[in-house]
CSV table of C-alpha atoms in Angstrom, one decimal:
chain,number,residue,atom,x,y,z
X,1,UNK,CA,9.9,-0.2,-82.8
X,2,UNK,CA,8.3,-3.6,-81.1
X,3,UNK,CA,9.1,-2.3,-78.3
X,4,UNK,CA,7.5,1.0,-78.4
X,5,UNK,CA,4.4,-0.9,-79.3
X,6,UNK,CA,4.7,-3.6,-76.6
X,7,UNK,CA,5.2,-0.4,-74.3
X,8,UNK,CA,2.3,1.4,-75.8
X,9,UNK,CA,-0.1,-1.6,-76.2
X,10,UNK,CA,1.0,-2.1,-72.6
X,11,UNK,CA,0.1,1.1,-71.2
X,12,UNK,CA,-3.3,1.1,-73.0
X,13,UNK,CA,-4.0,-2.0,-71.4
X,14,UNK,CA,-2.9,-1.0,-67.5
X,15,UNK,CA,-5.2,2.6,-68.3
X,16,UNK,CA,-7.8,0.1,-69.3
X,17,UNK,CA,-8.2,-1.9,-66.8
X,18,UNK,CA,-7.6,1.1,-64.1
X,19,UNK,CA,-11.1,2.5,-66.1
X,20,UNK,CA,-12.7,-1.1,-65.9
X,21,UNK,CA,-11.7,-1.5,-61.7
X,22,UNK,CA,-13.0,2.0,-61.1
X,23,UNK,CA,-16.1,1.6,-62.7
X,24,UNK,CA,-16.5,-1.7,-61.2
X,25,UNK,CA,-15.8,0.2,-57.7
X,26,UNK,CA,-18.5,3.1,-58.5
X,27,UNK,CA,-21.0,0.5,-59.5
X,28,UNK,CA,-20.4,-1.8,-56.3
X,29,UNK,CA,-20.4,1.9,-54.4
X,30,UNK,CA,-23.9,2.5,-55.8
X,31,UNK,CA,-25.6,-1.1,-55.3
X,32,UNK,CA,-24.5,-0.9,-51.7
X,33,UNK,CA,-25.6,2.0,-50.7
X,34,UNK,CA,-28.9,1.6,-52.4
X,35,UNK,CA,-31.6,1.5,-50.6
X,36,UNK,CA,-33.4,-1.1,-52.4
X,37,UNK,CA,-33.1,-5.0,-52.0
X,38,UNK,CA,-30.5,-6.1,-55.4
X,39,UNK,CA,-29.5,-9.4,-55.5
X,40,UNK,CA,-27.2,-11.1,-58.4
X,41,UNK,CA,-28.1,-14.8,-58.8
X,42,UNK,CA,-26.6,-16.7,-61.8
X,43,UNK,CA,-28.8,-18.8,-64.2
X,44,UNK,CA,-30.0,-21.3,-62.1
X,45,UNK,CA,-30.8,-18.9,-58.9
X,46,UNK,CA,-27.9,-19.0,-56.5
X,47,UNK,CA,-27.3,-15.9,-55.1
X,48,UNK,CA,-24.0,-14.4,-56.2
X,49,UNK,CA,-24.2,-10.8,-54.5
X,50,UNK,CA,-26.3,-9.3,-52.5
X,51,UNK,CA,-26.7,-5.7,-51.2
X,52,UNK,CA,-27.1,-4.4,-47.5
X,53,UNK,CA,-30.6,-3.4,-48.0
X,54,UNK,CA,-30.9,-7.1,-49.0
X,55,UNK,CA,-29.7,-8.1,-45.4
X,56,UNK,CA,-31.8,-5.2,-43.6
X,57,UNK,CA,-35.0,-6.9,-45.5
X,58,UNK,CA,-34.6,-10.4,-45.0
X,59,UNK,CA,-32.9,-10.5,-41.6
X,60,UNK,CA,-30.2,-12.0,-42.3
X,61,UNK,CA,-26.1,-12.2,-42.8
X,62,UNK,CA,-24.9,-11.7,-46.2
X,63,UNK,CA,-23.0,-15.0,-45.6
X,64,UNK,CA,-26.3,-16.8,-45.4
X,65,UNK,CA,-27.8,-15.1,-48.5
X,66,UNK,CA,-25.0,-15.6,-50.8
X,67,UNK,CA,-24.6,-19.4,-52.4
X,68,UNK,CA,-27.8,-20.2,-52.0
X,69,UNK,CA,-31.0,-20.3,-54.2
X,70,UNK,CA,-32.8,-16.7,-54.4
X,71,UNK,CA,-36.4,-17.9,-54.2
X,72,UNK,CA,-35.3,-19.8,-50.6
X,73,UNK,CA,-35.5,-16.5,-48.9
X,74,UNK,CA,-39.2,-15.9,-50.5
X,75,UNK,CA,-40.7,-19.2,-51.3
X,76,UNK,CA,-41.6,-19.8,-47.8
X,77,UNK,CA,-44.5,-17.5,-48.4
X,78,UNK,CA,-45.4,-17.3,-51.6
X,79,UNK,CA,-46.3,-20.4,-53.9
X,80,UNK,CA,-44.3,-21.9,-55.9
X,81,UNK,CA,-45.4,-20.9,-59.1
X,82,UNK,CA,-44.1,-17.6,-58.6
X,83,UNK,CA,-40.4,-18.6,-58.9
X,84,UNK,CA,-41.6,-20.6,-62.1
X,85,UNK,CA,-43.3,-17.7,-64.0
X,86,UNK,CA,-40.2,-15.8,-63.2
X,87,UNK,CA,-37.8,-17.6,-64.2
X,88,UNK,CA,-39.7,-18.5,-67.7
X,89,UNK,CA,-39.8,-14.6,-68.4
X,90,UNK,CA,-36.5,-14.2,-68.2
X,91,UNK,CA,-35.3,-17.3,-69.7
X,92,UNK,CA,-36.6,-15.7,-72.7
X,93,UNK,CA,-35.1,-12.2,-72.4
X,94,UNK,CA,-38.3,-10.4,-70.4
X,95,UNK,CA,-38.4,-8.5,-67.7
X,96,UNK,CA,-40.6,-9.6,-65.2
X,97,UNK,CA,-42.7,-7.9,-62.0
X,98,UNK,CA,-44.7,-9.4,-58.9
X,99,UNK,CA,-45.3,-9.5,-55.8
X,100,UNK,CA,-44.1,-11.6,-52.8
X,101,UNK,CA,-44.1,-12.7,-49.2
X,102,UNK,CA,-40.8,-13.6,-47.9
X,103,UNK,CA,-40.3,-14.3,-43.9
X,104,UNK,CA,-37.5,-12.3,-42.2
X,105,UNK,CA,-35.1,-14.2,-39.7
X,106,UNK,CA,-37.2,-13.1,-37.1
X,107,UNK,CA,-40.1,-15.2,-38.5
X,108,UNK,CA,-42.3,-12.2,-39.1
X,109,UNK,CA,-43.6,-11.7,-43.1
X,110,UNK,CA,-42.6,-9.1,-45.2
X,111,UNK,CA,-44.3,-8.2,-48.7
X,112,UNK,CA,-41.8,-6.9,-51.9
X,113,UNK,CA,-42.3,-5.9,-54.7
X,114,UNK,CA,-39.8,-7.7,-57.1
X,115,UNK,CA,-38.4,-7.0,-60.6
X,116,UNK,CA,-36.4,-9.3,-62.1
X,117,UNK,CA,-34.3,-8.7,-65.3
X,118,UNK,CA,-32.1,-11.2,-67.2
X,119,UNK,CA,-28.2,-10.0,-67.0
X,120,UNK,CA,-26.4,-10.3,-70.0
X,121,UNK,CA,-22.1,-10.7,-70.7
X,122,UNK,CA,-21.2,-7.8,-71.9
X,123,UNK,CA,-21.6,-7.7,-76.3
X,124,UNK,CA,-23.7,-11.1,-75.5
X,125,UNK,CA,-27.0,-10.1,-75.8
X,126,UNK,CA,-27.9,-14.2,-76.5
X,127,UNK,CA,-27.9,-16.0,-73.8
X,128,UNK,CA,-28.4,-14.9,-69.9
X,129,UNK,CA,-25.7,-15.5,-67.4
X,130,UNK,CA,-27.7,-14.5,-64.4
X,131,UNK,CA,-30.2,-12.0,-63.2
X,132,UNK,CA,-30.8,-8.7,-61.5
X,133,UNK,CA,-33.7,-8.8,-58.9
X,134,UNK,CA,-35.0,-5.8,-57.0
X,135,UNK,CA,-37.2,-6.0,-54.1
X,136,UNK,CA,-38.8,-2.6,-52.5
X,137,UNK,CA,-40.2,-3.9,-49.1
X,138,UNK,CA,-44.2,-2.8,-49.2
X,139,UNK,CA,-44.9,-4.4,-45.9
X,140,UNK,CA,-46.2,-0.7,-45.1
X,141,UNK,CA,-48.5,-0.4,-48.0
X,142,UNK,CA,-49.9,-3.4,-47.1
X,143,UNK,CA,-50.7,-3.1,-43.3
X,144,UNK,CA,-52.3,0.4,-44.1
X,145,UNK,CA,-54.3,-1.0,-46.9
X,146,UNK,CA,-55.4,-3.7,-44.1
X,147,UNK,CA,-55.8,-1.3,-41.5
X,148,UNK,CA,-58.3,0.7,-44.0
X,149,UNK,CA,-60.2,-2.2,-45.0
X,150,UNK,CA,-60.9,-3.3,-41.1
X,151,UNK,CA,-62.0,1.0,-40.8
X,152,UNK,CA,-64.5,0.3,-43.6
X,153,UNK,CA,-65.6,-2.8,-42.5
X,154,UNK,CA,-66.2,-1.7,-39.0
X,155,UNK,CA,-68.3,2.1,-40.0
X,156,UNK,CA,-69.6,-0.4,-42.7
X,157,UNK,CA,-71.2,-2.7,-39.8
X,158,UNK,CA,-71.7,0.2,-37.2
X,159,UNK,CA,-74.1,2.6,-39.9
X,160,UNK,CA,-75.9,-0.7,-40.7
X,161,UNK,CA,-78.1,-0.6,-37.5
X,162,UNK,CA,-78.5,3.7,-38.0
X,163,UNK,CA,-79.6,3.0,-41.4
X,164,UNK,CA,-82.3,0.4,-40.9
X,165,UNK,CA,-83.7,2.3,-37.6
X,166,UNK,CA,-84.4,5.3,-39.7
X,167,UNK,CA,-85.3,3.4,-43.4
X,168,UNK,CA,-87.8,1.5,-41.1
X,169,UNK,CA,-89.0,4.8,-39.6
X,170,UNK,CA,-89.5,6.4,-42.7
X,171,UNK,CA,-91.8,3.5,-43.9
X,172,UNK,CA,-93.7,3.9,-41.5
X,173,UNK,CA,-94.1,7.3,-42.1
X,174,UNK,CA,-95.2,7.0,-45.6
X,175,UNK,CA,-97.4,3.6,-44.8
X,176,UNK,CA,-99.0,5.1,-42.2
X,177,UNK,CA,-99.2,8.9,-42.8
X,178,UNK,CA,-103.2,9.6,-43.0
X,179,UNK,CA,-103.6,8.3,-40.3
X,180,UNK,CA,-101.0,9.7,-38.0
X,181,UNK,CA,-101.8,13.5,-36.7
X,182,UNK,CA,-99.1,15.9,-36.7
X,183,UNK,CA,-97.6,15.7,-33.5
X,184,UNK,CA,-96.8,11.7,-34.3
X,185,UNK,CA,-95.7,12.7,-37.8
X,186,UNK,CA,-93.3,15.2,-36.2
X,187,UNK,CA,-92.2,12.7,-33.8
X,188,UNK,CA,-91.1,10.2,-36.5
X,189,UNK,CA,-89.5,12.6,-38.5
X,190,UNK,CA,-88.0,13.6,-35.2
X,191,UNK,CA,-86.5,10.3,-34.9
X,192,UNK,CA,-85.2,10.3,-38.3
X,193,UNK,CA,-83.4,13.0,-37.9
């Protein structure tokens, strides 16, 4: 009868770690084919895993990103107290969102979006063991939103000279219309228009 149980208790535990390996494989399956940035770290930052969209973002090899603190691959850019405010979110369970600039291998800047989330042992809902962080690359969003503010800055500046020809005209118009005769009054409103 021990037996039977050992047997039993021992199949249980083969089916259950068969269930636990294959969800592990479908969730490593997702996270690397995602195509957002997701990078592991443990409590103090190192990076512990680290997606391919990770190494498309930043430039480079996995075996430079992993081992090493997170907020070296983004502090080059952005200041320091970024990593702080971060970190102090999810020290106390919170969730937390910014932006910023990290500098590829190539040396060119790239802008993310980043989430960070506190990860948690499983049942252990007390005290973090690491943290999930997601960066979606917005370097596009931003060079458009630069490219429109030059546009508006430059029909800004190029109306301003349009505008003040014909505001001047038009005072001059209404200082001086009694004693202007048609034609000249035509000819203003000529140039106005």
């Amino acid at each position: 009868e021990i037996q039977q149980r050992a047997a039993g208790l021992e199949e249980r535990v083969i089916a259950r770690t068969r269930e636990l390996q294959d969800e592990r494989d479908r969730t490593r399956a997702i996270l690397e084919t995602l195509g957002e940035s997701v990078v592991v770290t443990d409590p103090e930052g190192q990076v512990l895993f680290a997606n391919p969209a990770t190494v498309d973002l930043t430039g480079l090899p996995r075996a430079d990103i992993l081992g090493r603190p997170l907020w070296r691959m983004w502090m080059i850019e952005s200041p320091p107290v970024v990593w702080h405010e971060a970190r102090a979110a999810l020290a106390v369970g919170q969730r937390w969102r910014g932006e910023i600039t990290g500098r590829r291998s190539d040396g060119a800047a790239y802008y993310a979006a980043l989430t960070g989330v506190p990860l948690y042992e499983a049942g252990f809902d007390s005290a973090s063991v690491g943290a999930v962080w997601v960066q979606r690359d917005i370097t596009p969003l931003r060079e458009a939103a630069h490219v429109k503010e030059s546009f508006v800055a430059n029909v800004s500046h190029e109306l301003r000279t349009p505008i003040s020809i014909i505001s001047l005209t038009a005072d001059n118009l209404n200082a001086f219309y009694d004693q202007l005769n048609d034609r000249e009054r035509q000819e203003l409103l000529d140039d106005i228009g």
